[in-house]
Tab-separated table of N, CA and C in Angstrom:
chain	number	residue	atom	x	y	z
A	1	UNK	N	-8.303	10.055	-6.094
A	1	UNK	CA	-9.295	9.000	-5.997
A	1	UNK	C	-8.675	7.706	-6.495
A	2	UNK	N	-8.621	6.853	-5.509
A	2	UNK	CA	-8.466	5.839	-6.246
A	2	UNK	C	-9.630	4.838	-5.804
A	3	UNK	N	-9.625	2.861	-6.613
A	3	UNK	CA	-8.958	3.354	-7.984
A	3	UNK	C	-9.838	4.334	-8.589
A	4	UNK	N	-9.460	4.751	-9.933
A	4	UNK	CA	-9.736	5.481	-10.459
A	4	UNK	C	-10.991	5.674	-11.181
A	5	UNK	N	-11.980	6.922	-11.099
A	5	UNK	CA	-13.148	7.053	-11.812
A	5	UNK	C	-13.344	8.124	-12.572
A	6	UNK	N	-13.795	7.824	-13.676
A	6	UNK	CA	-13.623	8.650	-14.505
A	6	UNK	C	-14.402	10.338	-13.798
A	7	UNK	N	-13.908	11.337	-14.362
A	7	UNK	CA	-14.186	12.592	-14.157
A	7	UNK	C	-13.757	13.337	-12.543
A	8	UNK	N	-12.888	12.492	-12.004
A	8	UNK	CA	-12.349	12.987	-10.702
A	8	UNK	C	-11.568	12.683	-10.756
A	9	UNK	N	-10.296	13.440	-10.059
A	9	UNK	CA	-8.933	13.702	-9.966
A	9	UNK	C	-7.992	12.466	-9.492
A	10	UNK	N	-7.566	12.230	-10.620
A	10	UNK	CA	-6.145	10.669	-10.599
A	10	UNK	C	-5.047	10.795	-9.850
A	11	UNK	N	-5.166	9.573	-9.161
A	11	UNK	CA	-4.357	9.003	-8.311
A	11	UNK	C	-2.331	9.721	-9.038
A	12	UNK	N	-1.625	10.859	-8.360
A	12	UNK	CA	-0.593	11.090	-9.406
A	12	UNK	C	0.377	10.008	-8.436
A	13	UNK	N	0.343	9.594	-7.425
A	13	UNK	CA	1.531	9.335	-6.341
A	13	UNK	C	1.015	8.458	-5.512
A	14	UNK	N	1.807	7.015	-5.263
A	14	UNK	CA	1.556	6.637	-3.489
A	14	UNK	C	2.580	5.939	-3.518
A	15	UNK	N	2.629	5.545	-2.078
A	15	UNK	CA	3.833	5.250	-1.675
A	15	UNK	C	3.443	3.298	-1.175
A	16	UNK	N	4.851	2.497	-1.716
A	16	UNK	CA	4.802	1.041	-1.185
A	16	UNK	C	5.838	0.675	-0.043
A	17	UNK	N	5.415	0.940	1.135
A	17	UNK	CA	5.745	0.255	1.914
A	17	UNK	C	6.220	-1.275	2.316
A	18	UNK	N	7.642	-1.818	2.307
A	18	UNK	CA	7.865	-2.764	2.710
A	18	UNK	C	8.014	-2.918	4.276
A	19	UNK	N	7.157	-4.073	4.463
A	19	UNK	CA	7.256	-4.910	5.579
A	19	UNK	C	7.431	-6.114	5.671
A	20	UNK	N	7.602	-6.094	7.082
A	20	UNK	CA	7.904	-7.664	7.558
A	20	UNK	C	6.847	-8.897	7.743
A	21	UNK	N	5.487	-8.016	8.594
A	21	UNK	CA	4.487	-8.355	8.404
A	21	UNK	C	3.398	-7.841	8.312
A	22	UNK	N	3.030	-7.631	7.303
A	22	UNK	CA	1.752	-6.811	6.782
A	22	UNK	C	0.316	-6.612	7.453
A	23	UNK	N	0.343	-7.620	7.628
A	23	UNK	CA	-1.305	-7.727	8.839
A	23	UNK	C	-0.894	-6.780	10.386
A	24	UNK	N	0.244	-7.193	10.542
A	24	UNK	CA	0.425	-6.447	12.221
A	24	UNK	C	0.707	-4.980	11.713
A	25	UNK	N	1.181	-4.874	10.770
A	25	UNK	CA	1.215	-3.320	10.116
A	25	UNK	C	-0.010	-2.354	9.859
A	26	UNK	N	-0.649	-3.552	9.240
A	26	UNK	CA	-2.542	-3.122	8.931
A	26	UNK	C	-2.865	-2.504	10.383
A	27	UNK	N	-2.461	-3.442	11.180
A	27	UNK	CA	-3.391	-2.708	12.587
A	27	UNK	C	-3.129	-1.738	13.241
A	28	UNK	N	-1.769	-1.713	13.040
A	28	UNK	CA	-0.823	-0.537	13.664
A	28	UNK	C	-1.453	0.673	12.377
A	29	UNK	N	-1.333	0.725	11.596
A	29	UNK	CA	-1.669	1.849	10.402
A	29	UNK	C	-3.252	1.806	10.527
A	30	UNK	N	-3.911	1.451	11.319
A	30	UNK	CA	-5.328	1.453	11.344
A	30	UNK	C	-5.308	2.411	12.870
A	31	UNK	N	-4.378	1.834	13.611
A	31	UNK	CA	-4.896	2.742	15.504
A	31	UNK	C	-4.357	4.097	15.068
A	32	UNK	N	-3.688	4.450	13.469
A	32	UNK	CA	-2.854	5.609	13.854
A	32	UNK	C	-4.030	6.477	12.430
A	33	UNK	N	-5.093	5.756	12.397
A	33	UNK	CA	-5.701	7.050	11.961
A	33	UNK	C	-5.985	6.373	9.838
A	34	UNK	N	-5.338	5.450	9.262
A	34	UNK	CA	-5.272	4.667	8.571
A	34	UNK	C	-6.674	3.687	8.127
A	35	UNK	N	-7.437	3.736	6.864
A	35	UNK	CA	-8.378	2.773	6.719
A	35	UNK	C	-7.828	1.856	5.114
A	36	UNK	N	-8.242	0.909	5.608
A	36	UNK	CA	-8.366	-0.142	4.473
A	36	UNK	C	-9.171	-0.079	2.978
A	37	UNK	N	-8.519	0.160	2.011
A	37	UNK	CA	-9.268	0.365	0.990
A	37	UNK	C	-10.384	-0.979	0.690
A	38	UNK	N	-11.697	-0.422	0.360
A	38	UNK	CA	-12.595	-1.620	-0.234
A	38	UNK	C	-12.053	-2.516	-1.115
A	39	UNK	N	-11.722	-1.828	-2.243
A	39	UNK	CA	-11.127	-2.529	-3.554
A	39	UNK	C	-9.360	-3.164	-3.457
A	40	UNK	N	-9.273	-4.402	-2.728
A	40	UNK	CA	-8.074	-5.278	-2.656
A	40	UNK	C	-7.697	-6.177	-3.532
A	41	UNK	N	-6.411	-5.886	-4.669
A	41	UNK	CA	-5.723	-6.585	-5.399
A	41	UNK	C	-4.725	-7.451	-4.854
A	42	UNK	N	-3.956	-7.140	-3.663
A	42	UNK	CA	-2.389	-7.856	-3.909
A	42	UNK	C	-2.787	-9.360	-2.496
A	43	UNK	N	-3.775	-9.913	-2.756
A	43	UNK	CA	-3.896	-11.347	-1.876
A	43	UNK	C	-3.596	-11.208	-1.031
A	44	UNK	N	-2.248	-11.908	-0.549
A	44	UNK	CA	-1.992	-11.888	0.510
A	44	UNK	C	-0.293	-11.178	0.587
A	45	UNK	N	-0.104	-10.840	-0.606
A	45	UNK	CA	1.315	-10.065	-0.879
A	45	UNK	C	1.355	-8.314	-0.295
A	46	UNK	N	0.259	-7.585	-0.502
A	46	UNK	CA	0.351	-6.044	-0.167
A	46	UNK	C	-1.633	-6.142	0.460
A	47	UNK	N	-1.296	-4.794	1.165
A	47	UNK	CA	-2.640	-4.138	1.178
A	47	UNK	C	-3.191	-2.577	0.974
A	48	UNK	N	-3.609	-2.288	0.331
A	48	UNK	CA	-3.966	-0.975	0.151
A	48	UNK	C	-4.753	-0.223	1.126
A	49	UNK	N	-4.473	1.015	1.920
A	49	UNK	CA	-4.568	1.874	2.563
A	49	UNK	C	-4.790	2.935	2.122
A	50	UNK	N	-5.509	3.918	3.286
A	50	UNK	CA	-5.647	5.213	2.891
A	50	UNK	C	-5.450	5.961	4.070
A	51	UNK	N	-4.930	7.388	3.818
A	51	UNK	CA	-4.492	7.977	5.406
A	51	UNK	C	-4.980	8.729	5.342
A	52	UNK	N	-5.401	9.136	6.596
A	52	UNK	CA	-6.229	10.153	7.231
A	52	UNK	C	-6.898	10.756	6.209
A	53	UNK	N	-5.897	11.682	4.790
A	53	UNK	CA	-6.624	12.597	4.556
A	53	UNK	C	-7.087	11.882	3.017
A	54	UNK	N	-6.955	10.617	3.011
A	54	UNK	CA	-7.567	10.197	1.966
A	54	UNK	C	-6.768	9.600	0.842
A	55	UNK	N	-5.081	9.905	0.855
A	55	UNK	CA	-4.198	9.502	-0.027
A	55	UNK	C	-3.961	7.657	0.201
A	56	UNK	N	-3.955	7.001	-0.821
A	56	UNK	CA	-3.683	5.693	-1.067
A	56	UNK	C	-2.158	5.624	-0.468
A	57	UNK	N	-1.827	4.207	-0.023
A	57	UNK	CA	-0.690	3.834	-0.216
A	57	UNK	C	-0.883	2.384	0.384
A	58	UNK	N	0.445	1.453	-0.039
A	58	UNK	CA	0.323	-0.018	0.132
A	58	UNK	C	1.437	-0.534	0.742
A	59	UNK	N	0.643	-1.321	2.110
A	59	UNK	CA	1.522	-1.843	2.728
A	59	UNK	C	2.136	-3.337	2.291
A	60	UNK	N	3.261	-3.715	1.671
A	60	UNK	CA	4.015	-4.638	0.861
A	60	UNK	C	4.680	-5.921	2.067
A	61	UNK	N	4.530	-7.063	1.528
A	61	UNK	CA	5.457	-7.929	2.198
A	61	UNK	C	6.497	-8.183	1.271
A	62	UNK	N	7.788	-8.333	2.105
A	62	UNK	CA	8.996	-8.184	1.752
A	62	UNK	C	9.243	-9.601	1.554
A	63	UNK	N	10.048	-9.686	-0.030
A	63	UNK	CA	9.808	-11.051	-0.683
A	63	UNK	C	11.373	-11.604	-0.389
A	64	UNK	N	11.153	-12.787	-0.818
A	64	UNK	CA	12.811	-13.508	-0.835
A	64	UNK	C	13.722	-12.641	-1.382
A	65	UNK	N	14.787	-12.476	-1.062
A	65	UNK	CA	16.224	-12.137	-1.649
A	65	UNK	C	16.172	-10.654	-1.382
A	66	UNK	N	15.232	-9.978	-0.430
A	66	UNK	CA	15.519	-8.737	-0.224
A	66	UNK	C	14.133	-7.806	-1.544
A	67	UNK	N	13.911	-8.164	-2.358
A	67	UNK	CA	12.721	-7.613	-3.417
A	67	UNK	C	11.306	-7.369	-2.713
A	68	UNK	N	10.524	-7.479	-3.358
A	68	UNK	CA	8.921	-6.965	-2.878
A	68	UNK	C	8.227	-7.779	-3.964
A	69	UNK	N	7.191	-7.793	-2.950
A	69	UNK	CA	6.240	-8.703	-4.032
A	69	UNK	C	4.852	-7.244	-4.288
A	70	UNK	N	5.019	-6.477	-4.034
A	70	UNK	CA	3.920	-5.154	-4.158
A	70	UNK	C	3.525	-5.030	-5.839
A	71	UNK	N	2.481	-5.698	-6.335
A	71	UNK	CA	2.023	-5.427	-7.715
A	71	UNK	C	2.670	-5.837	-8.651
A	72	UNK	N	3.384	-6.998	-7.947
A	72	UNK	CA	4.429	-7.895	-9.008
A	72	UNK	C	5.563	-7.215	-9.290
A	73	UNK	N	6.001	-6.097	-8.568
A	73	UNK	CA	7.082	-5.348	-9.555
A	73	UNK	C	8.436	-5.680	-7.930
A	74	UNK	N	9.720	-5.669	-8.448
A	74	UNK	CA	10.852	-5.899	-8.104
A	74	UNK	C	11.230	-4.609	-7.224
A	75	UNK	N	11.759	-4.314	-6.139
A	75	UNK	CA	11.894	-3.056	-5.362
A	75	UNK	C	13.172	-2.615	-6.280
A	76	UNK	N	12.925	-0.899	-6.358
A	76	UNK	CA	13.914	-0.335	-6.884
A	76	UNK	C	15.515	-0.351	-6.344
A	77	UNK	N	15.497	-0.645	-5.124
A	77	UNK	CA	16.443	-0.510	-4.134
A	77	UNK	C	16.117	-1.573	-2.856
A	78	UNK	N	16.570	-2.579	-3.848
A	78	UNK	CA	16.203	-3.595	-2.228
A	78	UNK	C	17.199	-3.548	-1.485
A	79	UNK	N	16.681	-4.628	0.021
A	79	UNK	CA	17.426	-4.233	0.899
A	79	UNK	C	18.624	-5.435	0.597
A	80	UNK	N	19.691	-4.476	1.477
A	80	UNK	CA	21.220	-5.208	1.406
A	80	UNK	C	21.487	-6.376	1.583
């Protein structure tokens, strides 16, 4: 469940997707079965998703110098 409420089972895992452009991603991850979470933090930097069977994950725009702007945090492995 995310986010999270008390007395039901916590979010252990999701995955941040970098992209190029996040909105054309939204739609594409929406025809393939993909909904938009209610509760949106990252502006216009990420968007939070849920797939099919209900698991979170966030689609990220890919920041200057190869990093991520996904929840303020720096990609572990940016690109080359």
């Amino acid at each position: 469940v995310w986010p999270e409420e008390t007395g039901k089972q916590q979010k252990q895992i999701h995955f941040d997707f970098q992209v190029d452009n996040v909105m054309e991603m939204v739609k594409k991850a929406e025809r393939l079965g993909a909904t938009k979470s209610k509760a949106q933090f990252g502006g216009s930097d990420f968007v939070t998703m849920f797939d099919p069977a209900g698991h979170p994950f966030c689609l990220c725009q890919k920041g200057a110098g190869g990093g991520q702007k996904c929840a303020g945090r720096k990609a572990l492995y940016p690109d080359p």
